[in-house]
Structures are given as C-alpha cells and as structure tokens.
Coordinates of C-alpha atoms and ligand atoms in Angstrom, one line a residue:
M1 CA 86.2 108.1 85.3
K2 CA 89.2 108.1 87.6
S3 CA 89.7 105.9 90.9
I4 CA 91.8 107.5 93.0
Y5 CA 92.4 105.8 96.5
L6 CA 93.4 108.1 99.2
D7 CA 92.2 106.0 102.4
H8 CA 95.5 104.0 103.0
A9 CA 95.4 104.6 106.8
A10 CA 92.4 102.3 106.7
S11 CA 94.6 99.9 104.5
T12 CA 97.0 99.2 101.6
P13 CA 96.9 97.6 98.6
V14 CA 99.3 94.2 98.8
H15 CA 102.2 95.0 97.3
P16 CA 102.7 92.5 94.6
E17 CA 106.0 90.9 96.2
V18 CA 104.0 90.5 99.4
A19 CA 100.9 88.5 97.1
E20 CA 104.0 86.5 95.3
E21 CA 105.3 85.8 98.9
M22 CA 102.2 84.5 100.1
M23 CA 100.8 82.7 97.5
R24 CA 104.4 80.9 97.3
V25 CA 103.5 79.7 100.7
M26 CA 100.2 78.9 100.8
T27 CA 100.7 76.7 97.7
G28 CA 104.0 75.3 98.3
Q29 CA 103.7 74.6 102.3
Y30 CA 101.2 72.9 104.4
G31 CA 103.0 71.4 107.6
N32 CA 102.0 73.2 110.8
A33 CA 104.8 74.9 112.3
S34 CA 104.8 72.8 115.6
S35 CA 104.8 69.7 113.8
V36 CA 107.9 67.8 113.8
H37 CA 108.6 66.7 110.6
A38 CA 110.1 68.0 107.3
F39 CA 106.8 69.7 106.7
G40 CA 106.3 71.1 110.1
R41 CA 109.9 72.2 110.0
A42 CA 109.8 74.2 106.6
A43 CA 106.8 76.0 108.0
K44 CA 108.6 76.8 111.1
R45 CA 111.4 78.0 109.3
T46 CA 108.8 80.2 107.3
V47 CA 107.7 81.8 110.3
S48 CA 111.3 82.0 111.9
G49 CA 112.4 84.2 108.9
A50 CA 109.7 86.5 109.0
R51 CA 109.7 87.2 112.6
D52 CA 113.8 87.6 112.1
R53 CA 113.3 90.0 109.4
I54 CA 110.6 92.2 111.4
A55 CA 112.9 92.0 114.4
K56 CA 115.7 93.2 112.9
F57 CA 113.6 96.0 111.0
L58 CA 112.2 97.0 114.7
G59 CA 115.6 96.7 116.3
C60 CA 114.5 94.3 118.7
L61 CA 115.1 90.3 119.2
P62 CA 113.0 87.8 117.2
D63 CA 111.7 86.3 120.5
E64 CA 110.4 89.4 121.6
I65 CA 107.8 89.3 118.6
V66 CA 104.3 87.9 119.0
F67 CA 102.5 87.3 115.8
T68 CA 98.8 88.5 116.5
A69 CA 95.6 88.6 114.1
G70 CA 96.4 92.4 113.8
G71 CA 96.3 95.9 115.5
T72 CA 93.5 95.5 117.2
E73 CA 94.6 91.7 118.8
S74 CA 98.2 93.4 119.8
D75 CA 96.5 96.3 121.5
N76 CA 94.1 94.2 123.7
L77 CA 96.8 91.5 124.5
A78 CA 99.4 94.0 125.8
L79 CA 96.5 95.9 127.7
F80 CA 94.9 93.0 129.4
G81 CA 98.1 91.1 129.3
A82 CA 99.9 93.4 131.4
A83 CA 96.6 94.5 133.4
S84 CA 96.4 91.3 134.6
M85 CA 99.9 90.4 135.4
R86 CA 100.2 93.3 137.4
R87 CA 97.2 93.7 139.3
S88 CA 98.5 92.9 142.4
K89 CA 100.6 95.9 142.3
G90 CA 97.6 98.3 141.3
N91 CA 94.6 99.0 139.3
H92 CA 95.1 102.3 137.9
I93 CA 96.0 102.6 133.8
I94 CA 96.4 105.7 132.1
T95 CA 95.5 106.4 128.1
S96 CA 94.4 109.2 126.2
S97 CA 91.3 110.4 124.6
I98 CA 92.4 110.1 121.0
E99 CA 93.3 106.3 120.9
H100 CA 92.2 103.9 118.4
H101 CA 88.8 102.1 119.4
A102 CA 91.1 99.0 120.0
V103 CA 92.5 100.7 123.1
L104 CA 89.6 102.6 124.4
H105 CA 87.2 99.9 124.1
A106 CA 89.8 97.5 125.8
C107 CA 90.3 100.3 128.5
E108 CA 86.5 100.6 128.9
E109 CA 86.1 96.7 129.2
L110 CA 89.1 96.8 131.9
E111 CA 87.0 99.3 134.0
K112 CA 84.5 97.0 134.0
E113 CA 86.9 94.3 135.6
G114 CA 87.8 96.8 138.3
F115 CA 90.4 98.9 137.1
R116 CA 90.3 102.8 137.1
V117 CA 91.4 104.6 133.6
T118 CA 92.7 107.8 133.3
Y119 CA 91.8 109.0 129.5
L120 CA 94.2 112.0 129.2
P121 CA 93.0 115.3 127.1
V122 CA 94.9 116.5 124.1
D123 CA 96.2 119.7 123.0
H124 CA 94.1 121.4 119.8
T125 CA 96.8 119.8 117.6
G126 CA 96.0 116.0 119.0
R127 CA 98.9 116.1 121.2
V128 CA 99.3 114.8 125.0
R129 CA 101.0 116.7 127.4
P130 CA 103.7 115.2 129.3
E131 CA 102.4 117.6 132.2
D132 CA 99.3 116.3 132.0
L133 CA 100.9 112.6 132.6
E134 CA 102.7 113.5 135.4
A135 CA 99.5 115.2 136.9
A136 CA 97.5 111.8 136.7
L137 CA 100.0 109.4 138.0
S138 CA 99.2 108.0 141.4
E139 CA 100.7 105.1 143.5
D140 CA 98.8 102.7 142.0
T141 CA 99.3 103.7 137.9
I142 CA 100.7 100.1 136.6
L143 CA 100.3 100.8 132.8
I144 CA 100.3 103.5 130.4
S145 CA 99.2 103.0 126.7
I146 CA 100.0 106.2 124.3
M147 CA 99.8 105.8 120.7
Y148 CA 102.7 106.7 118.7
A149 CA 100.9 108.5 115.6
N150 CA 97.1 109.2 115.6
N151 CA 95.4 107.3 112.7
E152 CA 93.0 110.3 112.3
V153 CA 94.9 113.6 112.4
G154 CA 98.6 112.0 112.0
T155 CA 99.7 113.7 114.9
I156 CA 103.1 112.2 116.7
Q157 CA 103.1 112.2 120.5
P158 CA 106.0 112.4 122.7
I159 CA 106.8 108.8 122.8
E160 CA 110.3 109.0 124.6
E161 CA 109.4 111.5 127.0
I162 CA 106.0 109.7 128.3
G163 CA 108.3 106.4 128.3
R164 CA 111.1 108.1 130.4
I165 CA 108.4 109.2 133.0
A166 CA 107.0 105.8 132.7
R167 CA 110.5 104.1 133.4
S168 CA 111.5 106.3 136.3
R169 CA 108.2 105.1 137.5
D170 CA 108.4 101.2 137.2
I171 CA 105.4 101.5 135.3
L172 CA 104.4 99.5 132.4
F173 CA 104.2 101.5 128.6
H174 CA 102.4 100.2 126.0
V175 CA 102.3 102.4 122.7
D176 CA 100.0 101.6 119.7
A177 CA 102.5 102.1 116.4
V178 CA 100.2 100.7 114.0
Q179 CA 100.1 103.8 111.8
A180 CA 103.9 104.5 113.1
L181 CA 105.4 101.4 111.1
G182 CA 107.2 102.2 107.9
A183 CA 106.8 105.8 108.7
L184 CA 108.7 106.5 111.0
P185 CA 112.3 105.0 112.3
I186 CA 111.3 102.6 115.2
N187 CA 114.0 100.9 117.6
C188 CA 112.2 99.0 120.4
H189 CA 115.3 98.7 122.5
E190 CA 116.2 102.2 121.9
L191 CA 113.0 103.5 123.1
P192 CA 111.5 103.7 126.5
V193 CA 108.9 101.5 125.8
D194 CA 107.9 98.0 127.2
M195 CA 105.2 96.7 124.5
M196 CA 104.2 97.7 121.0
S197 CA 102.1 97.1 118.5
F198 CA 101.7 96.5 114.8
S199 CA 99.7 95.5 111.9
A200 CA 100.8 94.5 108.5
H201 CA 97.9 95.7 106.7
K202 CA 98.9 99.3 106.8
I203 CA 102.4 98.5 105.1
N204 CA 100.9 97.2 102.0
G205 CA 101.1 93.7 103.5
P206 CA 98.0 91.4 104.1
Q207 CA 94.8 92.0 106.5
G208 CA 94.6 90.4 109.7
V209 CA 97.8 90.0 110.7
G210 CA 100.1 92.1 113.3
A211 CA 102.5 91.7 115.8
L212 CA 103.3 92.9 119.4
Y213 CA 106.9 93.3 120.7
V214 CA 107.2 92.4 124.2
R215 CA 110.4 93.7 126.1
K216 CA 112.4 90.5 127.1
G217 CA 111.7 89.5 130.1
L218 CA 108.3 91.2 130.5
V219 CA 105.7 88.2 131.3
I220 CA 102.0 88.5 129.8
A221 CA 98.9 87.0 130.4
P222 CA 97.8 85.3 127.5
R223 CA 94.5 86.3 125.9
L224 CA 94.0 83.0 123.7
H225 CA 94.4 79.5 125.4
G226 CA 95.1 76.6 123.8
G227 CA 98.9 75.1 122.0
L228 CA 102.0 76.8 123.2
Q229 CA 102.7 78.9 120.1
E230 CA 104.7 82.5 120.2
K231 CA 106.0 80.9 123.5
K232 CA 102.6 80.7 125.4
R233 CA 102.1 84.2 124.7
R234 CA 99.2 83.6 121.9
A235 CA 97.9 80.3 121.4
G236 CA 96.6 78.7 117.6
T237 CA 98.2 77.6 114.5
E238 CA 100.6 80.5 113.3
N239 CA 98.7 82.1 110.2
M240 CA 101.9 81.1 107.8
A241 CA 100.8 82.8 104.8
G242 CA 100.1 86.3 106.6
I243 CA 103.0 86.1 108.5
A244 CA 105.4 85.6 105.3
G245 CA 103.9 88.5 103.7
F246 CA 104.2 90.7 106.4
G247 CA 107.6 89.7 106.7
K248 CA 107.9 90.3 103.1
A249 CA 106.1 94.1 103.6
V250 CA 108.5 95.0 106.1
E251 CA 111.4 94.4 104.1
I252 CA 110.1 96.3 101.5
A253 CA 109.3 99.2 104.1
S254 CA 112.6 99.1 105.0
R255 CA 114.6 99.4 101.9
Q256 CA 111.7 102.6 100.3
M257 CA 111.4 104.3 103.8
E258 CA 113.3 107.3 102.8
Q259 CA 111.6 107.1 99.2
R260 CA 108.3 106.7 100.5
R261 CA 108.7 109.7 103.2
E262 CA 109.8 111.9 100.3
H263 CA 107.0 110.9 97.7
D264 CA 104.2 111.2 101.0
L265 CA 105.5 114.9 101.5
R266 CA 105.3 115.9 98.1
L267 CA 101.7 114.5 97.6
R268 CA 100.8 116.8 100.9
Q269 CA 102.5 119.7 99.2
A270 CA 100.4 119.2 96.2
L271 CA 97.2 118.6 97.7
I272 CA 97.5 121.8 99.7
S273 CA 98.9 124.0 97.2
T274 CA 96.4 123.0 94.9
L275 CA 93.4 123.4 97.4
E276 CA 95.1 126.6 98.2
Q277 CA 95.2 127.7 94.2
K278 CA 91.9 126.7 93.7
I279 CA 89.8 127.3 96.9
G280 CA 91.8 130.0 98.6
R281 CA 93.5 129.1 102.1
D282 CA 90.8 130.7 103.8
A283 CA 88.6 127.8 102.7
F284 CA 90.0 125.1 104.6
V285 CA 91.4 124.2 108.0
I286 CA 94.0 121.7 108.4
N287 CA 93.8 119.4 111.6
G288 CA 96.8 118.1 113.5
H289 CA 100.1 119.1 114.5
Q290 CA 101.6 120.9 111.2
E291 CA 105.2 119.6 112.0
E292 CA 105.2 116.4 114.4
C293 CA 103.0 114.4 111.8
L294 CA 103.1 111.3 109.6
P295 CA 103.6 112.7 106.4
H296 CA 100.9 110.5 104.6
I297 CA 97.7 111.6 106.7
V298 CA 96.6 115.0 106.2
N299 CA 93.0 115.8 108.2
I300 CA 91.6 118.9 106.3
S301 CA 87.8 120.8 107.0
F302 CA 86.0 122.7 104.8
P303 CA 83.6 124.6 106.9
Q304 CA 81.3 125.3 104.4
T305 CA 80.0 121.9 104.0
D306 CA 79.8 118.7 105.9
T307 CA 81.9 115.6 106.1
E308 CA 79.0 113.2 104.4
T309 CA 77.8 115.5 101.6
L310 CA 82.1 116.0 100.5
L311 CA 82.7 112.3 101.1
M312 CA 79.8 111.5 99.2
N313 CA 80.1 113.5 96.2
L314 CA 84.2 112.7 96.1
D315 CA 83.2 108.9 96.0
M316 CA 80.7 109.7 93.0
E317 CA 84.2 111.3 91.2
G318 CA 85.8 108.1 92.0
I319 CA 87.7 109.7 95.0
A320 CA 88.0 107.4 98.1
A321 CA 88.8 109.2 101.5
A322 CA 87.7 108.9 104.7
S323 CA 86.0 111.0 107.6
G324 CA 88.3 109.5 110.5
S325 CA 88.7 105.9 111.4
A326 CA 87.7 102.8 109.5
C327 CA 85.3 101.7 112.1
T328 CA 83.5 105.4 112.2
S329 CA 83.3 105.9 108.5
G330 CA 80.5 103.5 108.2
S331 CA 78.6 105.7 110.5
L332 CA 79.9 109.0 110.3
E333 CA 79.3 109.4 114.1
L334 CA 81.4 112.7 114.8
S335 CA 85.2 111.7 115.6
H336 CA 86.3 111.5 119.1
V337 CA 89.8 112.6 118.1
L338 CA 89.0 115.9 116.7
E339 CA 86.2 116.2 119.5
A340 CA 88.9 115.8 122.0
M341 CA 91.0 118.6 120.3
Q342 CA 87.9 120.9 120.9
L343 CA 88.0 121.9 117.5
P344 CA 85.0 124.3 116.6
Q345 CA 81.9 122.7 115.6
N346 CA 82.0 123.6 112.0
V347 CA 85.3 122.1 111.7
L348 CA 84.6 119.0 113.6
R349 CA 81.4 118.5 111.2
S350 CA 83.3 119.0 108.2
A351 CA 87.0 117.1 108.4
I352 CA 88.1 114.7 105.9
R353 CA 91.2 112.6 106.3
F354 CA 92.9 112.0 103.0
S355 CA 96.0 109.2 103.6
F356 CA 98.0 108.3 100.5
G357 CA 100.7 105.7 99.7
L358 CA 102.8 104.1 96.9
G359 CA 100.3 104.1 94.2
N360 CA 99.5 107.9 94.1
T361 CA 100.9 110.6 92.2
T362 CA 101.1 114.4 92.4
E363 CA 98.3 114.7 89.4
D364 CA 96.0 112.1 91.9
M365 CA 96.2 115.3 94.6
E366 CA 95.9 117.9 92.1
Y367 CA 92.8 116.2 90.4
T368 CA 91.4 115.6 94.0
A369 CA 91.9 119.5 95.1
Q370 CA 90.1 120.4 91.7
K371 CA 87.0 117.9 92.1
I372 CA 86.9 119.5 95.7
E373 CA 86.5 122.7 94.2
T374 CA 83.9 122.0 91.5
I375 CA 81.9 120.1 94.4
L376 CA 82.1 123.2 96.7
R377 CA 81.3 125.5 94.1
R378 CA 78.1 123.0 93.1
L379 CA 76.8 122.8 96.9
T380 CA 77.3 126.3 97.8
Ligands
LIG401 N1 95.7 100.9 116.2 C1 95.7 101.8 115.1 C2 96.4 103.4 115.4 C3 94.9 102.0 114.1 O1 94.6 102.9 113.1 C4 94.5 100.5 113.9 C5 93.7 100.7 112.4 O2 93.3 101.0 111.5 C6 94.4 99.8 114.6 C7 95.1 99.9 115.4 C8 93.8 98.3 114.3 O3 94.6 97.3 113.4 P1 94.0 96.3 113.1 O4 92.9 96.7 111.7 O5 95.2 95.5 112.6 O6 93.2 95.4 113.9

C-alpha cells in the first residue's frame, strides 16, 4: 500500500542535511555555550552561526532572535512578555478568533490575570478586516497579535495594514509567522512588526525548536528565569543541536523558496483538478481565501460525508491528512477557525486539511483524489 503524508502543516520530515548537521553537533560538541573554555566557545560559535543564518534570512539583527522550544513558547513569550511590560500603559489586547491555540489559550490566561482581550471576527475567507481592528482599538490597547497565515485554511492576513495601524497608535504588534516561514518572503525590518514567532519543524527542521524575533530596543519580560542566556530573555542551556538544525533548515528553505512555491502550487492544482474530474466541482468546497493563501495548505469540505469518516478511510488507504490543527485532530472537535468563518454546518463538519511538502509529487495528489472518489462512492 502507498504511504502519502499530506500533513506538513502539522510537522514536516527532517531534511537529511538537517539531520546530518544535528548529528555532527550532537556527537562532536558537548560544551555548554555559556562556558568560557574552548568547548564552551565552540558551542557558542555553533549557536551564533545558526542565529546569524536565521537573522539574515529574516532580515533582522542576530540579537533580535531569541531561541525557544518552538512556536508555542515563542507565542507565549511574546504575549506574556510584552503584556506584563506594558501593563502600566493599559490592559487591552487584541487578537483574532482564528489564531492558533498557542495564542488563544495564552490570551485566556492573560484574561485571568486581569487583561481585557478582544477576539476579532473574520470574513468567510478567514481574513481579519482592518476596519474591525480600528473599531476595537481603545485608549488602553497595548498589544495586537495576529497571525501571518492561518494553519488550518492557509489564508494570509493583511499584516502590513494591521502593522501600520498599530504603529500609528504606538501599540505593540506580534505576528505568529509559524506557517508563513519558508513559504512567504519575510523581512522583519521591512514589516511594521515588533515580534514574530517561528518554529523549525514546519520547514523540515527538528521539532521542539523555535525563535521569537524581538525588535531591537523592545524589552520583554522573560517567562523562564535562571541563567542569562538569550540576553536574559530566555533562560536555560541552549538546545544546541536543535538550533544548529534550525539554522540548516533555514539555509535550505532560503535556497529552495521559489522552487518550493512552484512545487506546492503544482500539487495544489493537481489535487483540485483531479478532484474536479473525478467527483465534479459541485461535490466539494474549498475553504479559505483563494488568492491570498499559502500554496501548501488546502482545506476542502466534502459535504456528502463527514471529516472523521473521510479521514479514517484515507488513513486506511495510507493517506495522512488532517481535520485542522494538530491539537484538535486527536479529538476531532469542530474547528474554531471554520466556525469563525461562519461556514454552513455541512461544510464545517466535512472539512479536511491537505498540506504538502517537498517529498510529495503530483502523482500523490492524483492518487489521493482517486481514493477520495472511491471512498465517497463506497460511502454514499
Ligand atoms: N502557531 C501556528 C500558526 C502553528 O501552526 C503552530 C503549530 O502547528 C504553532 C503556533 C505552534 O508551534 P509548535 O508546534 O512549534 O509549538
């Protein structure tokens, strides 16, 4: 039986060059980057090398990169770190209703600490309307957190416009760019943003490593207390092998970005056009924005069935897709993103996220569409 992995938005396979780099570091370097002896200095050089590479790719200064244990920690560090520093100026935070749980649950915690949070609605394509943001602003708004691109439907947000609004009011702006990294060109200094979250395992890097861009001059309160690592913004001995792997993954992503985009667009087209041929255009609905979207994520509903049945049947055929975010796919609860987009119930309850990557081929997509046809025929 074939085995086709179409869940790259949840996690990607580690690139062989990344694994090689990590193995080199893990087996050859065991000093602590904080130690002053030669072993420590070698470790420090490894961490700084990766930091330099990542900063160059993101168009920022190396010191503006804080290494973390992933996108979740980066989001939490940004929200709690900025909110507590700005508390004396106000207690209002604005985010959107389609953020990742790393932002939404952090905001719920901040509410318990006395902050007021506005969760902006989105239109039916999953986009935040800048006019809704303007309307939500108040004198005590201190922080806005809106994702670059959504992990369930791939819709890209009007980040520049939102950032300009934030800047004009001197409000901090955090962007969760976990899904955008490697898929869209990102230049932190050219964008009107103050903080941006990234994660290595979405770009063929290791799981459990991430970064937060923190604009020079912005002081955020640390979440972890201990040593002075990461310029006092994140205590703890650095995950040296993971960071080295992240650096390598970024290097690969930067040289393959254009090629990856074309590849993903070809796959997207192959999946949609084969579905059209096999089951007809009326038998499925594509969720999310059709132009302003990440090429590697396509969210499709098949209203004659339901998500769980289709996912299970695809799994039995060796095809791994998802119901939405990885956190909710275990329990298959309704997607908060699709609910916020106010999709009809039959669309909401039959959505599948296909997300592809470098290892997939157009044949994989045609095969998947054929299997969907077989499954739907069997079920109806
Ligand atoms: N933000 C977004 C948009 C994501 O898609 C994810 C992971 O799926 C995260 C944050 C969390 O990142 P991590 O898995 O590295 O903690």
